[in-house]
Coordinates of C-alpha atoms in Angstrom, one line a residue:
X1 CA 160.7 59.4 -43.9
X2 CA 158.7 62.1 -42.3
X3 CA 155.7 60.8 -44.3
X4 CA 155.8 57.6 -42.6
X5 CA 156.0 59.1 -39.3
X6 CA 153.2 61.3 -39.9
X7 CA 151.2 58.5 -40.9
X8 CA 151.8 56.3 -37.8
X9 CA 151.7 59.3 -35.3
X10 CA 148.1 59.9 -36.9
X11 CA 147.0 56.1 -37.0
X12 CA 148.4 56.6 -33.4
X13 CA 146.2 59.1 -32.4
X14 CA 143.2 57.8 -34.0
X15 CA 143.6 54.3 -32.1
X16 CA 143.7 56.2 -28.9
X17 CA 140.5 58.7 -29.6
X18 CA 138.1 55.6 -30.7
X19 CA 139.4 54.0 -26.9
X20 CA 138.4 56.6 -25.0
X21 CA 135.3 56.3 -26.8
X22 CA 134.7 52.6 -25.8
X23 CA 136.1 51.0 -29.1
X24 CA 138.3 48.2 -28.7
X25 CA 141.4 47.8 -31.2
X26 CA 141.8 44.6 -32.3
X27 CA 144.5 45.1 -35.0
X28 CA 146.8 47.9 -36.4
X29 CA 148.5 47.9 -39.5
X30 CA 147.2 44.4 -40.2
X31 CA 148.8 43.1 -43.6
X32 CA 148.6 40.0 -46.3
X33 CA 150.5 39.9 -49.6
X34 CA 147.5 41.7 -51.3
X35 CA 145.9 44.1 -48.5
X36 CA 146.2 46.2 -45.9
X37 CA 144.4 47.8 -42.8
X38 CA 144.7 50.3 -40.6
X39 CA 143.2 50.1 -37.5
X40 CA 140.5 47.3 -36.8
X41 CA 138.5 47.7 -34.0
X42 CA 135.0 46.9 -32.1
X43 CA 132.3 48.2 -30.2
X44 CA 129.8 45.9 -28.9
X45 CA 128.7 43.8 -31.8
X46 CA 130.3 45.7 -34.8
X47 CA 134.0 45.2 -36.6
X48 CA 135.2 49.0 -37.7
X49 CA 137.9 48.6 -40.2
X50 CA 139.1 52.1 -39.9
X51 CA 141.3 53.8 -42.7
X52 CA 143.5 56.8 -41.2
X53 CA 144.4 59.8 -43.8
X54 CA 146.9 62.7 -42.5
X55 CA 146.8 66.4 -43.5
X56 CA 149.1 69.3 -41.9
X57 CA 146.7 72.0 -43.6
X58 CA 143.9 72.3 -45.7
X59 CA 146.5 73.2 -48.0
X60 CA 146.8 69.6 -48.8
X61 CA 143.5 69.0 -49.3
X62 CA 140.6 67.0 -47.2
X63 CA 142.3 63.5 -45.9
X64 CA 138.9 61.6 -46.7
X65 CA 138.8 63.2 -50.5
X66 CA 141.9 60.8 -51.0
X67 CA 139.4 57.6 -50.0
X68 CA 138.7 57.3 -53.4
X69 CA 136.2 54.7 -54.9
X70 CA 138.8 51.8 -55.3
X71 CA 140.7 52.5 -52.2
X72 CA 136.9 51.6 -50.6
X73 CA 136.9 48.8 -52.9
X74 CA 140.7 47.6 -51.4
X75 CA 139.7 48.3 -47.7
X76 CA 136.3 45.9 -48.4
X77 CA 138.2 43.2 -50.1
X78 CA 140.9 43.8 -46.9
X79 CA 137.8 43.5 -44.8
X80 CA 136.5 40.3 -46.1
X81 CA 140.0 38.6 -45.3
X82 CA 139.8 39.8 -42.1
X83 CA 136.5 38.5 -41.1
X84 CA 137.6 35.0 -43.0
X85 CA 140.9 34.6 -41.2
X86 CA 139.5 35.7 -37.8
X87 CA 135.8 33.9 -38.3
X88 CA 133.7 37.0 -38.1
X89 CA 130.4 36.4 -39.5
X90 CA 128.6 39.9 -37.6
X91 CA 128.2 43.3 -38.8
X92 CA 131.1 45.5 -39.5
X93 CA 131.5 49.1 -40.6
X94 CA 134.2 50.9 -43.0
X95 CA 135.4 54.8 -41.5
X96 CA 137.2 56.9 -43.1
X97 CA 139.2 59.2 -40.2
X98 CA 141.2 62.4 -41.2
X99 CA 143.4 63.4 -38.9
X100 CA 144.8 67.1 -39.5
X101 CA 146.5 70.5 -38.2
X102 CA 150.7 70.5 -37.6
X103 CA 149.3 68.7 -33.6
X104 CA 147.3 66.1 -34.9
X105 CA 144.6 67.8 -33.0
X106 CA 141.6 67.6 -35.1
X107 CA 139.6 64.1 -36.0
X108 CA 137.1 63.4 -38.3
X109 CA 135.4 60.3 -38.6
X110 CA 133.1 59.4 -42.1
X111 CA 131.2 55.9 -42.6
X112 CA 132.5 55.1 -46.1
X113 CA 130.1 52.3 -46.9

């Protein structure tokens, strides 16, 4: 259970760091049958689909190292439904954020594509 809290407290504070720097959120924890997303948001022109990883300590290793090559390849395919079901033909961006320490007080964010 804590897991799951950790995980929304950090998708949480990730959603609030890219408002306050001008981002809009457009979806959280978007879902179909086969896909999932994190946070989608925009900026002027550009669709971020954002993919939050959580680490207490470095202990548990860099968030980001667990974006492996087919989690990119999910969060892509998760994109492209997106953009189909909401019409979005424009340019869009995958990000990687970790969020660590036992406050949530550090953020990393890591273009993916």
């Amino acid at each position: 259970m804590a897991r799951v809290t950790s995980g929304a407290r950090a998708e949480a504070t990730v959603a609030e760091f890219l408002k306050k720097h001008g981002l809009k959120i457009l979806d959280r924890n978007w879902k179909t049958k086969v896909c999932e997303l994190d946070i989608v948001a925009r900026k002027k022109d550009v669709i971020y689909f954002i993919e939050v990883k959580y680490r207490q300590s470095a202990d548990q290793g860099g968030g980001l190292d667990h974006i492996t090559s087919q989690k990119h390849n999910q969060i892509k395919f998760a994109a492209r439904i997106w953009n189909q079901q909401h019409e979005y033909e424009g340019d869009y961006r995958t990000i990687g954020a970790e969020v660590s320490g036992p406050n949530f007080e550090n953020i990393s964010l890591v273009e993916i594509d």
